[in-house]
Each structure stands twice: as structure tokens, then as C-alpha cells.
Amino acid sequence: MKILSSTLIMKPSFLTVRYDLPAFTLYEPMLTSSSTLWISNRTRFMTKFQCSVASGAFASGSVHSPAKAEAAYLGRKQGSSSSLYSRPSLLEMRNERLANRDRVYEFLKGIGIVPDELDGLELPVTVDVMRERVDFLHKLGLSIDEINNYPLVLGCSVKKNMIPVLDYLGKLGVRKSTFTDFLRRYPQVLHASVVVDLDPVVKYLQGMDIKPNDIPRVLERYPEVLGFKLEGTMSTSVAYLVGIGVARREIGGVLTRYPQILGMRVARVIKPFVEYLESLGIPRLAVARLIEKRPHILGFGLREMVKPNVESLLDFNVRHTSLSSVIAQYPEIIGIDLQPKLLSQFSFLNLIIGLDREDFGRVIEKLPQVVSLSNSPVVKHVDFLKDCGFSLEQVRKMVVGCPQLLALNLDIMKLCFDYFQNEMGMGMDDLVNFPAFFTYGLESTIKPRHKMVAKKGLKCSLAWLLNCSDEKFSERMNYDFIDMEEVDMDLSFDMNTLTEPTSDDSASDFEDDSDDDEYV
């Protein structure tokens, strides 16, 4: 007997469960209780089944009761691995993450990167994404060793972090050729948000009178500034400089030339430096003028460099009362490796002109840049003076009196000497007594004044003729006789010239300071 199959008909709002019962082989053409149809109160089920008459045996496969079917459904719902509704457990997810990280770590170790600092950092889940990051950093010029210096950069996404930051810097005007050095010095910039972190700092710098065209060079010179808080060290360092007398209109130029000031703490760095220079006899306003002209001096370490160099100057017979003028004339002298330079230059001058240690101290006081003069120009200047007919003793006296002779333009010195010898009718001793003659302009000062004196029939020394201002010389031309007491032979540096306010405005364009040790 065949029982035809039927199809379940139900409302769409009810869950449909369909049981497929196995075929039954019947001894008798009747259904037993095991094949009874189960009909729920809310849903009518009609089960498709087959009955066939076979070899006379009633056999059945496994028959699923409703209780067993419900248990199977619940089992699938609770996450059986073969179910469509299966979800990984938290433990499985954690194990998978650890496995991915292990694979990424193995890749990094294989190319020489030590991943120890990356623990706890969110990393790519695949090796391919990490390889993309490493390759991108290589294209920027960073080596494996440089990545190891700051491995946290590997936590930056190429598309979400690196490219937006680099695009922003490029639009500001930071040169692509400087990106490598930029990232070596401040790789943390790749973690920054352009809107939240970088743009506010740039606007703050512009508010400090740093011109937009100078911003890129400031960032190239000091990329770390992008990580500073606006109301922290930056504002206090600027406020202190203005407080000691740095002109407000000069702040933009000062920060442009030496933006590292923005990262200096006032109490630990700037204030102790200023106060130490004051203790040496440099007035505070003069210190402010030095900072305006040479802001990089604030970067000289006070304990490591400045104080030891001052002690070295004293050791080489520079008088304590002259330290202020030495530093004011040549601030770099407290920021170089001074001791070996002093020893080398003294030995050299002692060899070629017989300069003793005491005279060497006087030379430094008048020309502190002498410590950085190279030997070759010095030899040429000494030879020139000898060729003019001066003895070695006279040359030594002239150098002690006016050390600038060792650094002047030789061609101009020759023209001045020719005019002195052929037109002025004076003896060589006049030059020995006033060697600063060579420092005056031939066409602007020497010739006009000499002609006026000659026209009036006056006889005077070179010092009386030249060592005064144009206004003072005009007054002297009204004299009937020469008052030698008016001759001022002191050619030392005048500190008052440094405390005068700056007359010109800040530099309009960025200028690279070439802090060259070579004076000539």
C-alpha cells in the first residue's frame, strides 16, 4: 500500500518544522502508533512518509520523536560546530588572535625587528598587512635599525595614519627630501591626528609671528615641536624671553632661527643660563640682544660646556673683568670644544711670532674669534707684515695691539699700506703704534681725513686722525692745534653698543645660520 505524500500548509508567522520519516515496511496494511501524526494546537503538521509492502517485515530506521527533534534544534542553536548559527567562543577568538600575533612576530623577527615593545599594541592580523607597513617605512628611508629605535611606529596604519600625516606636512611645504630625517628625529608624528594634534600647533606658531613661509623650515629644523602642548613649555619660554628684554617683534625671527627654544624649560635651562651670563658682567638687556642675534646660544649646555669654557679662558690668562666682552663679541666661544683650540692656537702663535701666554690672553680679549682661525691665513698675514719691513718683534707688538690684523682682507691691507707709504709721509713706527690703521676704510675714511689734515697743514698721529667718529673729527678740524689728550687708544669692545635697541625689523625670510668654526 502506498500513502501519498502531503505538504504542510501553515501561516507564515509560525516556525515550520518538517520531519522526514523513513520508509516503513509493514506486515499488515495498517499504521501502528509509532507513525501517529503529531498536531500541535497552533500548528498543523502533515508528515511526508512512505509505507511499502516488502518481504513481510516491518522495519524502521531511527524515528525522531518530537522531544528528540527539539533537543537537536536547541543543540544547534547553542553553537554546534555543524550549525549555520555557530559562533566562535571567546576562548577560540583569543587563541586565534594569539596565533595571528605569533605569525606577525615571526615575520618581524625574520627581517631583524625586535617586537618586544609591541606587546599590548594593536597590530595587523595578517603578515601581509605588516609587510606593507614595513615596506612603506623602507620607502621613506627608514632602515631596520631605525625602526628598532622606535618599533611602535609599526602600530600605525599606512592609509589611516602615515599617508594623511605625510600629505599634511607636504602641503605645509616640508620638503620630501627631509622626510627621512624628520621621521628619524620624531617618528611619533605618525601617530598624530592632523586635525586634533598637528594643525593647532602650526596655527600657534603662526601666532608667534613665524611667517607661513617659514613654518616648513621650522618644522624641518625641530619636528619635535609638533608634540608640545600649546599652553605648556612653549608659552612660558616665550614669555620669559620677552620679560628679560627680547623685543616682541623679534620673537618670530628668534623662533624661526632656533625653534628649539620652544622645548626649553625656563627654570631648568633658560633662566640659569641668563643669570650666569649676568654674573659674568653682561647686563640682562645685553643678554637679550645676544639672544635676538644668536638664539642658538641658549642651546649651549651650562654645566657641560659654558662653565668649563669660561674656566679655560681664565686658565689662558683672560682677565675675569674681560670675560663679558669676550662672550659678547663671540658668543660661540662658550659653546665649542674650547680647551684644545686654546692650546693649539697658543702653541701655533708662540711658534710663528713668539707670543707668550700673557699676550695670548690680551689677544683673546680683543679678538676672541682667534681661537677659530685656521693656520694658513694667519701665516699669510704674518708674512705680509714681514714683507712690509716690520721685524718679528714689531709684528708681535702689532698683533697684540690689534689681533684683527690676522683676519683682514689681504688685498685691502696692501692698498692701505701702499697709500700710507707713498702719500702719508709717516714712519713705520706710526703703524707699529697704531696697527688698527689697517681696519679703516681707505676710500671712506683714511684718504678723506688725511687730505683734510694735509690741507690744513696739521701734523698728527694715526690714532688722532682715525680713532674717532666723523662728528668728532669735524670738531677737531676746527682746532688751531692738536690736543693729544683726546686720543683714545682703548680699542676694547664697548658693551653699550650691545644694549642699544635693535633698529631693523626681524628677518623677512628664513636664514640658515652657518655656525662655522672658521672665522676667516
Coordinates of C-alpha atoms in Angstrom, one line a residue:
M1 CA 0.0 0.0 0.0
K2 CA 1.3 3.5 -0.9
I3 CA 0.4 6.5 1.1
L4 CA 0.8 9.6 -0.9
S5 CA 2.9 12.5 0.5
S6 CA 1.3 15.7 1.5
T7 CA 2.6 19.2 2.0
L8 CA 2.4 21.3 5.2
I9 CA 0.2 24.3 5.0
M10 CA 0.7 26.9 7.7
K11 CA 0.6 30.6 8.4
P12 CA 3.9 32.4 7.6
S13 CA 4.2 33.8 11.1
F14 CA 4.8 30.4 12.6
L15 CA 8.0 28.4 12.7
T16 CA 7.9 25.5 10.3
V17 CA 9.5 22.2 11.3
R18 CA 9.4 19.4 8.8
Y19 CA 10.1 15.8 9.8
D20 CA 11.1 13.3 7.1
L21 CA 10.3 9.9 8.5
P22 CA 12.0 6.9 6.9
A23 CA 10.1 4.4 4.9
F24 CA 8.2 1.7 6.8
T25 CA 7.8 -1.9 5.8
L26 CA 4.6 -3.3 7.0
Y27 CA 3.4 -6.9 7.8
E28 CA -0.1 -5.5 7.8
P29 CA -1.7 -2.8 5.8
M30 CA -2.3 -0.6 8.8
L31 CA -0.3 2.0 10.7
T32 CA 0.9 1.5 14.2
S33 CA 1.0 4.0 16.9
S34 CA 4.6 4.8 16.1
S35 CA 3.5 6.5 12.9
T36 CA 0.9 8.7 14.5
L37 CA 0.8 12.3 13.3
W38 CA 1.5 14.9 15.9
I39 CA -0.5 18.0 15.5
S40 CA 0.1 20.9 17.8
N41 CA -2.6 23.2 18.9
R42 CA -1.2 26.2 17.0
T43 CA 0.3 24.4 14.0
R44 CA -0.9 21.6 11.9
F45 CA 1.8 19.2 10.7
M46 CA 1.4 16.7 7.9
T47 CA 4.4 14.5 7.7
K48 CA 5.6 13.1 4.5
F49 CA 6.3 9.4 4.8
Q50 CA 6.1 6.2 2.7
C51 CA 4.8 2.8 3.5
S52 CA 5.6 -0.1 1.4
V53 CA 4.9 -3.8 1.4
A54 CA 8.1 -5.7 1.2
S55 CA 9.4 -9.0 2.4
G56 CA 6.8 -9.2 5.2
A57 CA 8.9 -7.5 7.8
F58 CA 8.1 -4.2 9.5
A59 CA 11.4 -2.4 9.7
S60 CA 12.2 1.2 10.6
G61 CA 15.2 3.4 10.7
S62 CA 15.6 5.7 13.5
V63 CA 12.5 7.5 14.2
H64 CA 12.8 11.0 15.7
S65 CA 10.3 11.9 18.3
P66 CA 9.3 15.5 18.8
A67 CA 11.3 15.6 22.0
K68 CA 14.4 14.4 20.3
A69 CA 13.9 16.9 17.4
E70 CA 13.5 19.8 19.9
A71 CA 16.7 18.7 21.7
A72 CA 18.5 18.6 18.3
Y73 CA 17.3 22.1 17.4
L74 CA 18.3 23.5 20.7
G75 CA 21.7 21.9 20.4
R76 CA 22.2 23.6 17.0
K77 CA 21.1 26.9 18.4
Q78 CA 23.6 26.7 21.2
G79 CA 26.5 26.5 18.9
S80 CA 27.1 23.1 17.4
S81 CA 30.1 23.3 15.0
S82 CA 27.9 22.0 12.2
S83 CA 25.2 24.6 12.7
L84 CA 24.5 27.6 10.5
Y85 CA 24.1 29.6 13.7
S86 CA 27.5 28.7 15.2
R87 CA 29.8 31.5 16.6
P88 CA 33.4 31.1 17.9
S89 CA 33.7 31.3 21.7
L90 CA 35.8 34.0 23.4
L91 CA 38.5 31.5 24.1
E92 CA 38.6 30.5 20.4
M93 CA 38.8 34.1 19.4
R94 CA 41.6 34.8 21.9
N95 CA 43.6 31.8 20.7
E96 CA 43.1 32.9 17.1
R97 CA 44.5 36.4 17.9
L98 CA 47.5 35.0 19.7
A99 CA 48.2 32.8 16.7
N100 CA 48.0 35.7 14.4
R101 CA 50.3 37.8 16.6
D102 CA 52.8 34.9 16.8
R103 CA 52.9 34.8 13.0
V104 CA 53.4 38.5 12.7
Y105 CA 56.1 38.4 15.4
E106 CA 57.9 35.6 13.5
F107 CA 57.8 37.7 10.3
L108 CA 59.3 40.7 12.2
K109 CA 62.0 38.7 13.8
G110 CA 62.8 37.2 10.4
I111 CA 63.7 40.6 9.0
G112 CA 65.6 41.8 12.1
I113 CA 63.0 43.7 14.0
V114 CA 62.7 43.1 17.8
P115 CA 59.0 43.0 18.6
D116 CA 59.3 43.0 22.4
E117 CA 57.9 46.6 22.8
L118 CA 54.8 45.7 20.7
D119 CA 53.1 43.7 23.3
G120 CA 49.7 45.2 24.1
L121 CA 49.8 47.2 20.8
E122 CA 47.1 46.6 18.3
L123 CA 48.8 45.0 15.2
P124 CA 47.6 43.8 11.8
V125 CA 46.0 40.4 11.9
T126 CA 48.0 39.2 8.8
V127 CA 51.6 39.2 7.9
D128 CA 50.8 40.8 4.5
V129 CA 49.5 44.0 6.2
M130 CA 52.6 44.2 8.4
R131 CA 54.8 43.6 5.4
E132 CA 53.1 46.6 3.7
R133 CA 53.9 48.8 6.7
V134 CA 57.5 47.8 6.8
D135 CA 57.9 48.3 3.0
F136 CA 56.3 51.8 3.3
L137 CA 58.7 52.8 6.0
H138 CA 61.6 51.5 3.9
K139 CA 60.4 53.7 1.0
L140 CA 60.5 56.7 3.4
G141 CA 64.2 55.9 4.0
L142 CA 64.0 54.2 7.4
S143 CA 66.3 51.2 8.0
I144 CA 65.6 48.2 10.2
D145 CA 67.8 49.7 12.9
E146 CA 65.9 52.9 12.8
I147 CA 62.6 51.1 13.0
N148 CA 64.0 49.2 16.0
N149 CA 64.8 52.6 17.6
Y150 CA 61.0 53.2 17.7
P151 CA 59.2 50.0 16.9
L152 CA 55.8 51.4 18.0
V153 CA 55.7 53.0 14.5
L154 CA 54.6 49.6 13.3
G155 CA 51.3 50.2 15.0
C156 CA 50.5 53.0 12.5
S157 CA 48.3 52.2 9.6
V158 CA 49.6 53.2 6.2
K159 CA 46.3 54.5 5.0
K160 CA 44.8 55.8 8.2
N161 CA 47.9 57.3 9.8
M162 CA 51.1 57.6 7.7
I163 CA 49.8 58.9 4.4
P164 CA 47.5 61.6 5.9
V165 CA 50.3 62.9 8.1
L166 CA 52.8 63.0 5.3
D167 CA 50.3 64.6 3.0
Y168 CA 49.7 67.3 5.5
L169 CA 53.4 68.0 6.0
G170 CA 53.9 68.2 2.3
K171 CA 51.0 70.7 1.8
L172 CA 52.6 72.9 4.5
G173 CA 55.8 72.9 2.4
V174 CA 58.0 70.4 4.3
R175 CA 60.3 69.1 1.6
K176 CA 60.0 65.4 0.8
S177 CA 63.8 65.1 0.8
T178 CA 63.7 65.9 4.6
F179 CA 61.0 63.3 5.5
T180 CA 63.6 60.6 6.3
D181 CA 65.4 62.8 8.8
F182 CA 62.1 64.2 10.1
L183 CA 60.9 60.7 11.0
R184 CA 64.2 59.6 12.4
R185 CA 64.0 62.5 14.9
Y186 CA 60.3 62.4 15.6
P187 CA 58.6 59.2 14.4
Q188 CA 55.8 59.8 16.9
V189 CA 54.3 62.2 14.4
L190 CA 52.9 59.2 12.5
H191 CA 50.6 58.6 15.5
A192 CA 49.2 62.1 15.4
S193 CA 45.9 63.3 14.2
V194 CA 46.1 66.1 11.7
V195 CA 43.1 67.9 12.9
V196 CA 43.5 67.4 16.7
D197 CA 47.3 67.4 17.1
L198 CA 49.2 69.0 14.2
D199 CA 47.1 71.8 12.8
P200 CA 46.7 73.6 16.2
V201 CA 50.4 73.6 16.7
V202 CA 51.0 75.1 13.3
K203 CA 48.5 77.8 14.0
Y204 CA 50.1 78.5 17.3
L205 CA 53.5 79.0 15.6
Q206 CA 51.9 81.4 13.2
G207 CA 50.5 83.3 16.2
M208 CA 54.1 83.7 17.4
D209 CA 54.8 85.8 14.3
I210 CA 56.5 83.0 12.5
K211 CA 55.7 83.6 8.9
P212 CA 53.8 81.0 6.9
N213 CA 56.7 80.6 4.5
D214 CA 59.0 79.9 7.4
I215 CA 56.8 77.2 9.1
P216 CA 58.2 74.4 6.9
R217 CA 61.8 75.2 7.7
V218 CA 60.9 75.5 11.4
L219 CA 59.3 72.0 11.4
E220 CA 62.3 70.6 9.5
R221 CA 64.7 72.0 12.0
Y222 CA 62.7 71.0 15.0
P223 CA 60.0 68.4 14.3
E224 CA 59.6 67.6 18.0
V225 CA 57.6 70.9 18.3
L226 CA 54.6 69.1 16.9
G227 CA 54.3 67.1 20.1
F228 CA 54.2 70.0 22.5
K229 CA 51.2 71.3 24.4
L230 CA 50.2 74.8 23.4
E231 CA 49.9 76.2 26.9
G232 CA 52.9 74.4 28.3
T233 CA 56.6 74.9 27.8
M234 CA 56.2 76.9 24.5
S235 CA 54.2 79.7 26.0
T236 CA 56.3 80.0 29.2
S237 CA 59.7 80.1 27.4
V238 CA 58.5 82.9 25.1
A239 CA 57.0 84.9 27.9
Y240 CA 60.3 84.7 29.8
L241 CA 62.3 85.9 26.9
V242 CA 60.0 88.9 26.4
G243 CA 60.3 89.5 30.2
I244 CA 64.1 89.9 30.1
G245 CA 64.0 92.3 27.2
V246 CA 63.8 90.4 23.9
A247 CA 61.8 92.6 21.7
R248 CA 58.3 91.3 21.0
R249 CA 58.7 92.0 17.3
E250 CA 61.9 89.9 17.3
I251 CA 60.3 86.7 18.7
G252 CA 59.2 85.4 15.3
G253 CA 62.8 85.7 14.0
V254 CA 64.3 84.2 17.1
L255 CA 62.0 81.1 17.0
T256 CA 62.5 80.8 13.2
R257 CA 66.3 80.6 13.6
Y258 CA 66.2 78.4 16.7
P259 CA 62.8 76.8 17.4
Q260 CA 64.3 74.5 20.0
I261 CA 63.7 77.3 22.4
L262 CA 60.0 76.3 22.4
G263 CA 61.0 73.0 24.1
M264 CA 63.3 74.5 26.8
R265 CA 62.1 74.7 30.3
V266 CA 62.6 78.2 31.8
A267 CA 63.5 77.1 35.3
R268 CA 65.9 74.4 34.2
V269 CA 67.5 75.8 31.1
I270 CA 66.9 79.4 30.1
K271 CA 66.8 81.2 33.4
P272 CA 70.0 79.7 34.8
F273 CA 71.8 80.5 31.5
V274 CA 70.7 84.1 31.6
E275 CA 71.6 84.5 35.2
Y276 CA 75.1 83.0 34.7
L277 CA 75.9 85.4 31.9
E278 CA 74.7 88.3 34.2
S279 CA 77.1 87.0 36.9
L280 CA 80.0 87.4 34.4
G281 CA 79.2 91.1 33.9
I282 CA 76.9 91.0 30.9
P283 CA 73.8 93.2 31.6
R284 CA 70.4 91.5 31.3
L285 CA 69.4 93.7 28.4
A286 CA 72.7 92.8 26.6
V287 CA 71.9 89.1 27.1
A288 CA 68.5 89.8 25.5
R289 CA 70.3 91.4 22.5
L290 CA 72.6 88.4 22.2
I291 CA 69.6 86.0 22.1
E292 CA 68.0 88.1 19.4
K293 CA 71.1 87.9 17.3
R294 CA 72.3 84.4 18.2
P295 CA 69.4 82.5 19.7
H296 CA 71.3 79.2 19.4
I297 CA 73.5 80.1 22.4
L298 CA 70.6 79.0 24.6
G299 CA 71.3 75.5 23.5
F300 CA 74.8 75.5 25.0
G301 CA 74.8 73.3 28.0
L302 CA 75.5 75.4 31.1
R303 CA 77.2 72.7 33.1
E304 CA 78.6 70.6 30.3
M305 CA 80.0 73.4 28.1
V306 CA 79.6 77.0 29.2
K307 CA 81.2 76.9 32.7
P308 CA 84.1 74.7 31.6
N309 CA 84.9 77.0 28.7
V310 CA 84.9 80.0 31.0
E311 CA 87.3 78.3 33.2
S312 CA 89.5 77.5 30.2
L313 CA 89.6 81.2 29.3
L314 CA 90.7 82.1 32.7
D315 CA 93.4 79.4 32.5
F316 CA 94.8 81.1 29.4
N317 CA 95.2 84.5 31.1
V318 CA 91.9 86.1 30.0
R319 CA 91.1 88.5 32.8
H320 CA 87.9 88.0 34.7
T321 CA 86.8 91.6 34.0
S322 CA 87.1 90.9 30.3
L323 CA 85.0 87.7 30.2
S324 CA 81.8 89.7 29.5
S325 CA 83.3 91.5 26.4
V326 CA 84.8 88.2 25.1
I327 CA 81.5 86.4 25.2
A328 CA 79.6 89.5 23.9
Q329 CA 81.9 89.7 20.9
Y330 CA 81.9 86.0 20.1
P331 CA 79.1 84.1 21.9
E332 CA 80.1 80.9 20.2
I333 CA 83.3 80.7 22.3
I334 CA 81.3 79.3 25.2
G335 CA 79.7 76.6 23.0
I336 CA 82.6 75.0 21.3
D337 CA 85.2 72.4 22.4
L338 CA 87.4 75.3 23.6
Q339 CA 90.3 73.8 25.6
P340 CA 92.0 72.0 22.7
K341 CA 91.5 75.0 20.5
L342 CA 93.1 77.3 23.0
L343 CA 96.1 75.0 23.4
S344 CA 96.6 74.5 19.7
Q345 CA 96.3 78.2 18.8
F346 CA 98.6 79.4 21.6
S347 CA 101.2 76.9 20.5
F348 CA 101.0 78.0 16.9
L349 CA 101.2 81.8 17.7
N350 CA 104.0 81.1 20.1
L351 CA 105.9 79.3 17.3
I352 CA 105.5 81.9 14.4
I353 CA 105.7 85.2 16.3
G354 CA 106.9 84.3 19.8
L355 CA 103.6 85.2 21.5
D356 CA 103.8 84.4 25.3
R357 CA 100.9 83.2 27.4
E358 CA 100.1 86.7 28.9
D359 CA 100.0 88.3 25.5
F360 CA 97.8 85.5 24.2
G361 CA 95.2 86.4 26.9
R362 CA 95.2 90.0 25.6
V363 CA 94.8 88.8 22.0
I364 CA 91.7 86.7 23.0
E365 CA 90.2 89.7 24.8
K366 CA 90.4 91.8 21.7
L367 CA 89.7 89.1 19.1
P368 CA 88.1 86.0 20.7
Q369 CA 87.5 84.6 17.2
V370 CA 91.2 84.0 17.1
V371 CA 90.6 80.6 18.7
S372 CA 88.9 79.5 15.5
L373 CA 91.3 80.9 12.9
S374 CA 93.0 78.4 10.7
N375 CA 96.7 78.3 10.4
S376 CA 97.1 79.1 6.7
P377 CA 95.5 82.6 6.7
V378 CA 97.5 83.5 9.9
V379 CA 100.8 82.6 8.2
K380 CA 99.9 84.7 5.1
H381 CA 99.1 87.8 7.2
V382 CA 102.3 87.4 9.3
D383 CA 104.3 87.0 6.1
F384 CA 102.7 90.1 4.6
L385 CA 103.7 92.2 7.6
K386 CA 107.2 90.9 7.4
D387 CA 107.4 91.7 3.7
C388 CA 106.3 95.3 4.6
G389 CA 109.6 95.6 6.5
F390 CA 108.4 95.0 10.1
S391 CA 110.6 93.0 12.4
L392 CA 109.3 89.9 14.2
E393 CA 109.2 91.9 17.4
Q394 CA 107.2 94.7 15.7
V395 CA 104.8 92.1 14.2
R396 CA 104.2 90.6 17.6
K397 CA 103.5 94.0 19.1
M398 CA 101.1 94.9 16.3
V399 CA 99.2 91.6 16.7
V400 CA 98.9 92.1 20.4
G401 CA 97.7 95.6 19.8
C402 CA 95.3 94.7 17.0
P403 CA 94.7 91.0 16.6
Q404 CA 92.3 91.7 13.7
L405 CA 95.4 92.0 11.5
L406 CA 95.4 88.2 11.4
A407 CA 91.9 88.1 9.8
L408 CA 91.6 91.1 7.5
N409 CA 91.4 91.0 3.7
L410 CA 95.0 90.9 2.5
D411 CA 94.2 92.9 -0.7
I412 CA 92.7 95.8 1.2
M413 CA 95.7 95.7 3.6
K414 CA 98.1 96.0 0.7
L415 CA 96.2 99.0 -0.7
C416 CA 96.2 100.7 2.7
F417 CA 99.9 100.1 3.2
D418 CA 100.7 101.5 -0.3
Y419 CA 98.8 104.7 0.4
F420 CA 100.4 105.1 3.8
Q421 CA 103.9 104.6 2.4
N422 CA 103.5 106.7 -0.7
E423 CA 101.1 109.5 0.3
M424 CA 101.1 110.0 4.1
G425 CA 104.8 110.5 4.7
M426 CA 104.9 108.8 8.1
G427 CA 107.3 106.4 9.6
M428 CA 106.9 102.7 10.2
D429 CA 106.7 103.2 13.9
D430 CA 103.4 105.1 13.4
L431 CA 101.9 101.8 12.1
V432 CA 103.5 99.8 14.9
N433 CA 101.9 102.2 17.5
F434 CA 98.6 102.2 15.7
P435 CA 98.1 98.9 13.8
A436 CA 94.4 99.4 13.7
F437 CA 95.1 101.7 10.7
F438 CA 94.5 98.7 8.5
T439 CA 91.0 98.2 9.9
Y440 CA 89.7 101.6 8.5
G441 CA 88.3 102.0 5.0
L442 CA 90.8 103.5 2.6
E443 CA 88.3 105.5 0.4
S444 CA 85.7 106.2 3.1
T445 CA 87.9 107.3 6.0
I446 CA 91.7 107.3 5.5
K447 CA 92.0 109.3 2.3
P448 CA 89.4 112.0 3.1
R449 CA 90.7 112.7 6.6
H450 CA 94.3 112.7 5.5
K451 CA 93.6 115.2 2.8
M452 CA 91.8 117.5 5.2
V453 CA 94.6 117.4 7.7
A454 CA 97.2 117.9 5.0
K455 CA 95.3 120.9 3.5
K456 CA 95.2 122.5 6.9
G457 CA 98.9 121.8 7.4
L458 CA 98.5 119.8 10.6
K459 CA 100.8 117.0 11.7
C460 CA 99.1 114.3 13.7
S461 CA 99.4 110.7 14.7
L462 CA 97.4 107.9 13.0
A463 CA 95.4 107.5 16.3
W464 CA 94.4 111.2 16.4
L465 CA 93.5 111.0 12.7
L466 CA 91.4 107.9 12.7
N467 CA 90.3 106.8 16.2
C468 CA 87.2 109.0 16.5
S469 CA 83.8 109.4 14.9
D470 CA 83.2 111.5 11.9
E471 CA 81.5 114.1 14.1
K472 CA 84.4 114.3 16.5
F473 CA 86.8 114.5 13.6
S474 CA 84.9 117.5 12.2
E475 CA 85.2 119.2 15.6
R476 CA 89.0 118.6 15.5
M477 CA 89.3 120.3 12.2
N478 CA 88.2 123.5 13.9
Y479 CA 91.1 123.3 16.3
D480 CA 94.1 125.5 15.9
F481 CA 96.3 122.9 17.5
I482 CA 96.2 119.1 18.2
D483 CA 95.3 118.0 21.7
M484 CA 96.9 114.7 22.1
E485 CA 95.0 114.0 25.3
E486 CA 91.9 113.5 23.2
V487 CA 93.5 110.4 21.6
D488 CA 91.7 107.4 22.9
M489 CA 93.9 104.3 22.4
D490 CA 91.5 101.9 24.1
L491 CA 90.1 99.7 21.3
S492 CA 88.3 97.3 23.6
F493 CA 84.7 96.3 23.0
D494 CA 82.1 98.7 24.2
M495 CA 79.2 96.8 25.9
N496 CA 76.9 99.8 25.5
T497 CA 76.7 99.1 21.8
L498 CA 75.1 95.8 22.5
T499 CA 72.4 97.2 24.8
E500 CA 71.1 99.6 22.2
P501 CA 67.7 98.6 20.8
T502 CA 67.6 96.8 17.5
S503 CA 66.7 99.2 14.8
D504 CA 65.8 96.9 12.0
D505 CA 62.9 94.5 11.8
S506 CA 63.1 90.8 12.0
A507 CA 64.4 88.9 9.0
S508 CA 61.7 88.6 6.4
D509 CA 62.9 85.2 5.2
F510 CA 64.2 82.1 6.9
E511 CA 68.0 82.2 7.1
D512 CA 70.1 79.2 7.9
D513 CA 72.8 80.0 10.5
S514 CA 76.0 78.5 9.3
D515 CA 77.7 78.2 12.7
D516 CA 81.1 77.7 11.1
D517 CA 84.1 77.4 13.3
E518 CA 86.2 79.1 10.7
Y519 CA 86.4 82.8 11.3
V520 CA 88.1 83.7 8.0

